[in-house]
XYZ file of N, CA, C and O in Angstrom:
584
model
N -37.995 -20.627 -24.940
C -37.351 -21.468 -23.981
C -36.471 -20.605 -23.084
O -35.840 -19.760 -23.718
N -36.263 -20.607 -21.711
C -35.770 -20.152 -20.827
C -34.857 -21.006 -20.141
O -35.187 -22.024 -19.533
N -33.626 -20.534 -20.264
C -32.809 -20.948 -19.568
C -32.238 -20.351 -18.043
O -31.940 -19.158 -17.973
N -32.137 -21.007 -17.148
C -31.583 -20.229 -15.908
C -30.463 -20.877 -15.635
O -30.225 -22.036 -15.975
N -29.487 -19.901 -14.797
C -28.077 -20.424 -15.053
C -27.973 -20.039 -12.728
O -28.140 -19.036 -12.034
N -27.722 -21.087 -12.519
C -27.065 -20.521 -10.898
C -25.704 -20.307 -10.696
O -24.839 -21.114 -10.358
N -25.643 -19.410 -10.884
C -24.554 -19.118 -10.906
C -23.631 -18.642 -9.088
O -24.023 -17.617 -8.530
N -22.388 -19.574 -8.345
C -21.813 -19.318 -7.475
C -21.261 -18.378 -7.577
O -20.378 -18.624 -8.399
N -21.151 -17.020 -7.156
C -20.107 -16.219 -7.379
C -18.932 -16.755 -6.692
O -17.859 -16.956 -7.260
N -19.197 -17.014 -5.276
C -17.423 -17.202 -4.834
C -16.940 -18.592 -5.176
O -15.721 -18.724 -5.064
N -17.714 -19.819 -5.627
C -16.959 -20.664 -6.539
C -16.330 -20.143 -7.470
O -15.101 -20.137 -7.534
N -17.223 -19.557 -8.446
C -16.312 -19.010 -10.060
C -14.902 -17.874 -9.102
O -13.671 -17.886 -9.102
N -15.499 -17.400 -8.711
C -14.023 -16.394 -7.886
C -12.624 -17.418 -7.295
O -11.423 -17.231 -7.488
N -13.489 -18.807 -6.333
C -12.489 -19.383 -6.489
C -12.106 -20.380 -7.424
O -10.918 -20.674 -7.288
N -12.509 -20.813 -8.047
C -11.975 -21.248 -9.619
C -11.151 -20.129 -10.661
O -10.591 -20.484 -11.698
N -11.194 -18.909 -10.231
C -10.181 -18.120 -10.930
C -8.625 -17.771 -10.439
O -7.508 -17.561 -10.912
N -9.245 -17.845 -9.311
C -8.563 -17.516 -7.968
C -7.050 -19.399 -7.863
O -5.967 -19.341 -7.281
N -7.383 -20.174 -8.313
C -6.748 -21.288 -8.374
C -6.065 -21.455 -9.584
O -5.161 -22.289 -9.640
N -6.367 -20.779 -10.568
C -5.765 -20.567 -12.320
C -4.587 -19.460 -11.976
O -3.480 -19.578 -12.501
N -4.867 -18.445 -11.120
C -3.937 -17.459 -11.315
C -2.478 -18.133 -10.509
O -2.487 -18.889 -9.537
N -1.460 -17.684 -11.130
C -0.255 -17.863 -10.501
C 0.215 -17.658 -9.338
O 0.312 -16.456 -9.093
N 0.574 -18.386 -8.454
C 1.099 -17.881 -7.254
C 2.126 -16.929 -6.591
O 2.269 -16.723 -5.385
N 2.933 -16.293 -7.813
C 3.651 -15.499 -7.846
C 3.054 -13.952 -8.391
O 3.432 -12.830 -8.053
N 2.227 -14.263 -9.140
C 1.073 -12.950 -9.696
C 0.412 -12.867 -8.414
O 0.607 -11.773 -7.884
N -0.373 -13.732 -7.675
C -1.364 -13.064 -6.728
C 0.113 -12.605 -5.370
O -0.105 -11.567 -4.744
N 0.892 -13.050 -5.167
C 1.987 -12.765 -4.015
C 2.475 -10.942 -4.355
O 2.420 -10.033 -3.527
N 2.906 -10.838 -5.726
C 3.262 -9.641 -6.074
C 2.705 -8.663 -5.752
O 3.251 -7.707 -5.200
N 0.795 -8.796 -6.227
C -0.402 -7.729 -5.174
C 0.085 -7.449 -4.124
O 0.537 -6.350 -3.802
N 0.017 -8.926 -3.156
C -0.651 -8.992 -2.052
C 0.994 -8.493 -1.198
O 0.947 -7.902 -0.119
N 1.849 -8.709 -1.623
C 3.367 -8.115 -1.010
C 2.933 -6.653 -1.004
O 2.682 -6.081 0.056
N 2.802 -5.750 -2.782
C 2.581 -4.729 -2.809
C 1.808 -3.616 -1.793
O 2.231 -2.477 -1.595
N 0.656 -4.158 -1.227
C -0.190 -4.107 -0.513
C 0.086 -4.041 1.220
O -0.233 -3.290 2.141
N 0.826 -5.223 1.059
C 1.614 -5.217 2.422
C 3.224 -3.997 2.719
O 3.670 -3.405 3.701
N 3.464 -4.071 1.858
C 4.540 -2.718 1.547
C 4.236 -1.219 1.680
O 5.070 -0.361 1.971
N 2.518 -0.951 1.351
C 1.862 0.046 0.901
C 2.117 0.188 3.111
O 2.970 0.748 3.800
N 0.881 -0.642 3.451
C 1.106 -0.605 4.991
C 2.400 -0.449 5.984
O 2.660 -0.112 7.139
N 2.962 -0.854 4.940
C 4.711 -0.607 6.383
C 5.424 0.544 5.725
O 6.563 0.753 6.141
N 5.051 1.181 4.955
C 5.902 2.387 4.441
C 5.130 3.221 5.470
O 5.684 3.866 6.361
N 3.334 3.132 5.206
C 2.632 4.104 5.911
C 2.530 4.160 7.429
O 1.853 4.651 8.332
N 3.840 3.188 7.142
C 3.695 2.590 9.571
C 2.380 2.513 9.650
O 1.827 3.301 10.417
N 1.529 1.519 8.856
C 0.388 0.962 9.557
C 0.750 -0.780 10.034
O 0.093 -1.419 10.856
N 1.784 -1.213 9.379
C 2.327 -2.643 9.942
C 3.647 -2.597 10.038
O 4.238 -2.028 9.121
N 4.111 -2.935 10.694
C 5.822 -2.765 10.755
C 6.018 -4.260 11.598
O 5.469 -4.494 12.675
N 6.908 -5.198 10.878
C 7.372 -6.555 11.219
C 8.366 -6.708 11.713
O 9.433 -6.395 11.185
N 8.201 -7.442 13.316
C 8.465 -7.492 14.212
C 10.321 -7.944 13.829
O 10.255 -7.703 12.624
N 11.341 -8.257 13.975
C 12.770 -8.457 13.732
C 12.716 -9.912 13.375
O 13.270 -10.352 12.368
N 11.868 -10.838 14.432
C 12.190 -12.121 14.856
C 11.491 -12.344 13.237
O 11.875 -13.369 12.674
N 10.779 -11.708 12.676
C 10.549 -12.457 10.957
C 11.397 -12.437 10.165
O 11.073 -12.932 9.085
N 12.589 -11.984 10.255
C 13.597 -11.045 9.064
C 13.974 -12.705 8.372
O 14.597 -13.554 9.009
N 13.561 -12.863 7.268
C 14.699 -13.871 6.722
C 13.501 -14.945 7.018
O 13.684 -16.103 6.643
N 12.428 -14.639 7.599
C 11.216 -16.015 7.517
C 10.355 -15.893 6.228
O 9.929 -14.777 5.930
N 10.111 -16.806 5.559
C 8.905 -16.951 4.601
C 7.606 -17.674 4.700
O 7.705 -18.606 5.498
N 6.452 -17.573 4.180
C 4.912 -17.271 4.964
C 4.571 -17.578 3.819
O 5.256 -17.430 2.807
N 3.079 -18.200 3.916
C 2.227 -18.492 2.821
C 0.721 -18.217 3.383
O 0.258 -18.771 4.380
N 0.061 -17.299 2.600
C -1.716 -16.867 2.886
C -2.362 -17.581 1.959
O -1.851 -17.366 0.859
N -3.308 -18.380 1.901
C -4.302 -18.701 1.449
C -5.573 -18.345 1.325
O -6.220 -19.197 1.934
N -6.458 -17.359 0.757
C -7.610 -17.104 1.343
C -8.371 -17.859 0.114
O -8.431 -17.732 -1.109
N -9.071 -18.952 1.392
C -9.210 -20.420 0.556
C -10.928 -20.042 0.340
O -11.601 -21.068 0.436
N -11.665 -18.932 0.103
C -12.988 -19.001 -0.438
C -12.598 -18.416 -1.952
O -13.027 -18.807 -3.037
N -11.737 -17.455 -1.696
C -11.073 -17.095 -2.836
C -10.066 -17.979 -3.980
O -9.666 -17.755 -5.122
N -9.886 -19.254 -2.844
C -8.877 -19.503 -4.347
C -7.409 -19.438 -4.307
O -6.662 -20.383 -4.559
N -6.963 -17.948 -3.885
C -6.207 -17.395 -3.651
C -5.151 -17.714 -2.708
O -5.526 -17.880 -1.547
N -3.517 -17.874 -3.032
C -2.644 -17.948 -2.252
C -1.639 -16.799 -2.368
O -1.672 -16.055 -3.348
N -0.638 -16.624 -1.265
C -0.071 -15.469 -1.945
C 1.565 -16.344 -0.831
O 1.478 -17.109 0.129
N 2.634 -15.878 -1.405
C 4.045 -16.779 -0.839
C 5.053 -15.537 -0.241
O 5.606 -14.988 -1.194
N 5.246 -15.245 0.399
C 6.401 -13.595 0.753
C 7.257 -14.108 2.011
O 7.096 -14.986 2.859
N 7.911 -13.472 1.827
C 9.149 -13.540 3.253
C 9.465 -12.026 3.600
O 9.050 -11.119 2.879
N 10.188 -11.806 4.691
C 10.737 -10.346 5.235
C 11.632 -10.651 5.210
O 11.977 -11.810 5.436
N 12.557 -9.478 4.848
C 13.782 -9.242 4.371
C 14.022 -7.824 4.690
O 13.205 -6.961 4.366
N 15.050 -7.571 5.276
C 14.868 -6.446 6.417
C 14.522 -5.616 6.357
O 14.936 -4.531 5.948
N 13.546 -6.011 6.818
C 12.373 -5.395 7.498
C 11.083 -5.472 6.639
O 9.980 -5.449 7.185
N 11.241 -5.576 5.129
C 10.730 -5.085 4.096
C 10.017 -6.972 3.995
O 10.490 -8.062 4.318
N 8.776 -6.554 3.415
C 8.088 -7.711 2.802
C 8.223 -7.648 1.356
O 8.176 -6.632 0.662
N 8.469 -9.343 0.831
C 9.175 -9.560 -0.481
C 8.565 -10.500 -0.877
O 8.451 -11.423 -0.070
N 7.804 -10.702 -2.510
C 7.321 -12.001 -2.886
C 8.191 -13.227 -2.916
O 9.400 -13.248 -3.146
N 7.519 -14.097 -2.688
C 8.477 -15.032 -2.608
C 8.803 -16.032 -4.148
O 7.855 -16.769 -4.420
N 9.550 -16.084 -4.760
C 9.472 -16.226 -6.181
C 9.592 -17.499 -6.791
O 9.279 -17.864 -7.925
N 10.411 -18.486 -5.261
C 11.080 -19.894 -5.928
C 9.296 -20.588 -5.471
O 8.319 -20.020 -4.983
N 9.565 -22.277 -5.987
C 8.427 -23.008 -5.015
C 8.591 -23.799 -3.661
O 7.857 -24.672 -3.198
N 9.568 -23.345 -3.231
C 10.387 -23.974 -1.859
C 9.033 -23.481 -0.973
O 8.614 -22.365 -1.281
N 8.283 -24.222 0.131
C 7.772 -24.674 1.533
C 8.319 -23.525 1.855
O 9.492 -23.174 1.725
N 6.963 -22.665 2.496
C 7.687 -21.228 2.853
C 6.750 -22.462 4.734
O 5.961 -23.397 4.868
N 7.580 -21.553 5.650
C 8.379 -21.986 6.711
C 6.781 -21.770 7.969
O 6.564 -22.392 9.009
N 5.995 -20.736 7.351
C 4.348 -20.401 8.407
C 3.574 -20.579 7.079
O 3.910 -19.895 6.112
N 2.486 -21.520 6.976
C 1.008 -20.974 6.175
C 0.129 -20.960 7.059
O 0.047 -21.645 8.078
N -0.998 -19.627 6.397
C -2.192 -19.610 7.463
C -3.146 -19.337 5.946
O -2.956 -18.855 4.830
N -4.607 -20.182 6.965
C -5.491 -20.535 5.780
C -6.711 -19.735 6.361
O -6.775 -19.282 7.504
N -7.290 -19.676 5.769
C -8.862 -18.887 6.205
C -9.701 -18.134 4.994
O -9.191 -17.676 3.971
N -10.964 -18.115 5.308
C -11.812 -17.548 4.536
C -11.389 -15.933 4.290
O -10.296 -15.733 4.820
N -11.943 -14.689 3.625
C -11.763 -13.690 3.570
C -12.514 -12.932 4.610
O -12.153 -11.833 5.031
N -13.442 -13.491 4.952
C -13.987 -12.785 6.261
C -13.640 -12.817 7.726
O -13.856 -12.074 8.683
N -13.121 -13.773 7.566
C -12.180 -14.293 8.872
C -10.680 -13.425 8.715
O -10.314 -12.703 9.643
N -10.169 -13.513 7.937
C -8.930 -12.886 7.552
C -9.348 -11.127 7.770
O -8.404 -10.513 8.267
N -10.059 -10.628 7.604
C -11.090 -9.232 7.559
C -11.271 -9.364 9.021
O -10.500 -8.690 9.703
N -11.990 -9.974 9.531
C -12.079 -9.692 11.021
C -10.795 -10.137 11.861
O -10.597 -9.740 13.009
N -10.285 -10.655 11.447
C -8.687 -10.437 11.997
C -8.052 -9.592 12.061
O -7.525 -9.288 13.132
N -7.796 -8.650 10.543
C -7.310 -7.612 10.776
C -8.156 -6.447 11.490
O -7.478 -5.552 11.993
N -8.832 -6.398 11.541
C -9.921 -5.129 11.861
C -10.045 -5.448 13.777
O -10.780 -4.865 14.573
N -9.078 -6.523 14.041
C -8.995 -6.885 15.667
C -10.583 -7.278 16.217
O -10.732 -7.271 17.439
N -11.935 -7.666 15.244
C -12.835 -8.374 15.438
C -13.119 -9.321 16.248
O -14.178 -9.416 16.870
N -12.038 -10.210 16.299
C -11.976 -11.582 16.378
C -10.123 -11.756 16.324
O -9.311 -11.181 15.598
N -9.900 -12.872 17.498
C -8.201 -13.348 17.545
C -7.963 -14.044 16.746
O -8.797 -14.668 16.089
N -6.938 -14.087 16.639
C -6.208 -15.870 15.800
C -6.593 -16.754 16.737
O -7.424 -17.559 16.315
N -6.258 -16.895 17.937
C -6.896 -18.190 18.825
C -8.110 -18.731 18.972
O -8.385 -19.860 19.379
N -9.303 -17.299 18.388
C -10.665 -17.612 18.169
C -10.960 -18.499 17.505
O -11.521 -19.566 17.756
N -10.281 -17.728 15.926
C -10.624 -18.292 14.526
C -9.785 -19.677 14.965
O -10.450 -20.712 15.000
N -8.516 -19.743 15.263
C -7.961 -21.623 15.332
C -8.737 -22.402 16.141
O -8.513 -23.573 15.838
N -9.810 -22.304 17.317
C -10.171 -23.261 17.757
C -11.558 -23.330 17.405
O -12.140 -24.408 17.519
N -12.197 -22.250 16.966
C -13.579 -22.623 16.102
C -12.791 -23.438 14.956
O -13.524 -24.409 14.769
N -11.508 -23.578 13.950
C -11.530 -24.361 12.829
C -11.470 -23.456 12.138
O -11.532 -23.980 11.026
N -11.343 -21.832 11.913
C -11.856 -21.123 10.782
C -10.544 -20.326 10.802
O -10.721 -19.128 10.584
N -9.128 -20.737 11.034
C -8.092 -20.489 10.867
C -7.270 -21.932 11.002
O -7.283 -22.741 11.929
N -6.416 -21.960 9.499
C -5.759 -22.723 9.285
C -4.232 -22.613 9.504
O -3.664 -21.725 8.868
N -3.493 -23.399 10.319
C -2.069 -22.719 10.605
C -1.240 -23.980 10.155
O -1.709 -25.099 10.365
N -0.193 -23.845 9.627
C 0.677 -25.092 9.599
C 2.126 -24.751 9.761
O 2.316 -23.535 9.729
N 2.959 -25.313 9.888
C 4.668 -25.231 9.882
C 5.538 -24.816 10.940
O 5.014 -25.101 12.017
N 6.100 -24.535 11.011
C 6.852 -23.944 12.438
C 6.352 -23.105 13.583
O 6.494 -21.883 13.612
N 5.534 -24.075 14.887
C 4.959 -23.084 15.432
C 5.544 -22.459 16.608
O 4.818 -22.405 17.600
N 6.734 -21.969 16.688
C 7.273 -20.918 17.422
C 7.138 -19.702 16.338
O 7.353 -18.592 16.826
N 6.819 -19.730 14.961
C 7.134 -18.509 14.579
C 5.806 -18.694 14.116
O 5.676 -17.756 13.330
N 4.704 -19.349 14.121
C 3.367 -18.878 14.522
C 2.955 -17.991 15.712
O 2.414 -16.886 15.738
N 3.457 -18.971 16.877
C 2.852 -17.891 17.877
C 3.525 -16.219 17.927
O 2.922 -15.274 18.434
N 4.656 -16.144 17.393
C 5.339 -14.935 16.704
C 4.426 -13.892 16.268
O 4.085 -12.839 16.807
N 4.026 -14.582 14.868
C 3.103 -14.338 14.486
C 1.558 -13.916 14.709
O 0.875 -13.291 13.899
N 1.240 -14.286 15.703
C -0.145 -14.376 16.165
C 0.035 -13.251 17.220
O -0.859 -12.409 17.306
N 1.012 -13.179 17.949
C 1.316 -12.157 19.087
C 1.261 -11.087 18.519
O 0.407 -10.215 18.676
N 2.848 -11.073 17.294
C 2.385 -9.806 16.196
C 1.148 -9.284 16.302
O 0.886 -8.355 17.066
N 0.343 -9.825 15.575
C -0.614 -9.652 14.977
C -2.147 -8.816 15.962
O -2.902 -7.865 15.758
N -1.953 -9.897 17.081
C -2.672 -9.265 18.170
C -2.287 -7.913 19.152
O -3.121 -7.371 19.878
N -0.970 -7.511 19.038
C -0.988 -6.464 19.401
C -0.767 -5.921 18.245
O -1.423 -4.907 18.484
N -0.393 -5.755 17.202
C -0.532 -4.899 16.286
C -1.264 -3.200 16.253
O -2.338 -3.262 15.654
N -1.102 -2.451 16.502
C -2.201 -1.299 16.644
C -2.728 -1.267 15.059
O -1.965 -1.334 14.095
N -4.250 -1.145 14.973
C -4.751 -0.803 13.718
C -5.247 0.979 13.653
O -5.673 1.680 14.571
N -4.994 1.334 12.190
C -5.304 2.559 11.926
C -6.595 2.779 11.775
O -7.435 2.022 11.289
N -6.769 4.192 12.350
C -7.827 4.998 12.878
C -9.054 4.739 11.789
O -10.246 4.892 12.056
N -8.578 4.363 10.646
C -9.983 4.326 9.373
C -10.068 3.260 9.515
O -11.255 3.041 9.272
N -9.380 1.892 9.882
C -9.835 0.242 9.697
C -10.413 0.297 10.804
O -11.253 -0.602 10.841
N -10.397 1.043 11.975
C -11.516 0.913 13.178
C -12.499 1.385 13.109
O -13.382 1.000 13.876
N -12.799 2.578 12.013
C -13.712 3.340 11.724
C -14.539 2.643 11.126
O -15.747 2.865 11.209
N -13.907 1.451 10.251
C -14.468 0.686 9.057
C -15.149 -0.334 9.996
O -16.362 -0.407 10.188
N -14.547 -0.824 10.347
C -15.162 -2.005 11.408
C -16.397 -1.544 12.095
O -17.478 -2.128 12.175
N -16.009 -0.285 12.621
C -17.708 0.044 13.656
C -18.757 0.031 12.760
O -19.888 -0.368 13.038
N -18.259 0.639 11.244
C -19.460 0.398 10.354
C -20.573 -0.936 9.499
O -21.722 -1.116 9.097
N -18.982 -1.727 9.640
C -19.531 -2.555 9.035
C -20.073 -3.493 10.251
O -20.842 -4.292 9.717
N -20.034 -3.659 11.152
C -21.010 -3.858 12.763
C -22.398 -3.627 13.314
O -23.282 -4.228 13.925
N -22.098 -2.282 12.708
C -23.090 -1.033 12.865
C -24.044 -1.368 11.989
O -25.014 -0.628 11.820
């Protein structure tokens, strides 16, 4: 007897991805973001200092909660309504950073989710679009294009 099993990978990813704590996946994903502004590959703009933010990367599952604190990105630890969330797949979030594709793209196709205070969205989004990216995430991008 043969059994076959179909197995979703990015369901089960996001079904794991929804078990893990929101303060465990924030801790990474801060870490990560820390790794970038030490290496001056992101450096946050003033007008965030003292704002808190919530990422979702909703194929994943995955949320992550942080605020800036001067200058420095910090998990965010209580469950208090952090003040910007932005929602999106991981590929969308990937071609965002890699300057692929805008935030204004992804929000009016639907494939960016924004909610909460939007003066410090468009903050955010300006950030983000001028942002300069480093010489290997452009490198990465032509490849994965290519």
């Amino acid at each position: 007897m043969s059994v076959s099993l179909n197995l979703n990978p990015p369901a089960l990813l996001a079904k794991l991805g929804r078990r893990l704590p929101t303060p465990f996946v924030s801790l990474h994903f801060v870490a990560g973001l820390e790794v970038a502004r030490r290496l001056k590959w992101l450096s946050p703009p003033p007008e965030l200092d003292g704002r808190s933010f919530a990422i979702t990367i909703e194929d994943l599952g995955l949320r992550s909660s942080f605020a800036v604190r001067d200058g420095a990105f910090r998990p965010a630890w209580n469950s208090a309504p952090s003040e910007l969330e932005l929602g999106a797949k991981l590929s969308d979030f990937l071609a965002l950073m890699r300057a692929e594709t805008d935030a204004d793209t992804l929000f009016f196709q639907r494939r960016l989710r924004i909610s909460g205070d939007t003066e410090l969205g468009l903050i955010v989004k300006n950030w983000l679009d001028a942002a300069p990216r480093p010489a290997w995430l452009q490198r990465m991008s032509g490849q994965v294009q290519g």
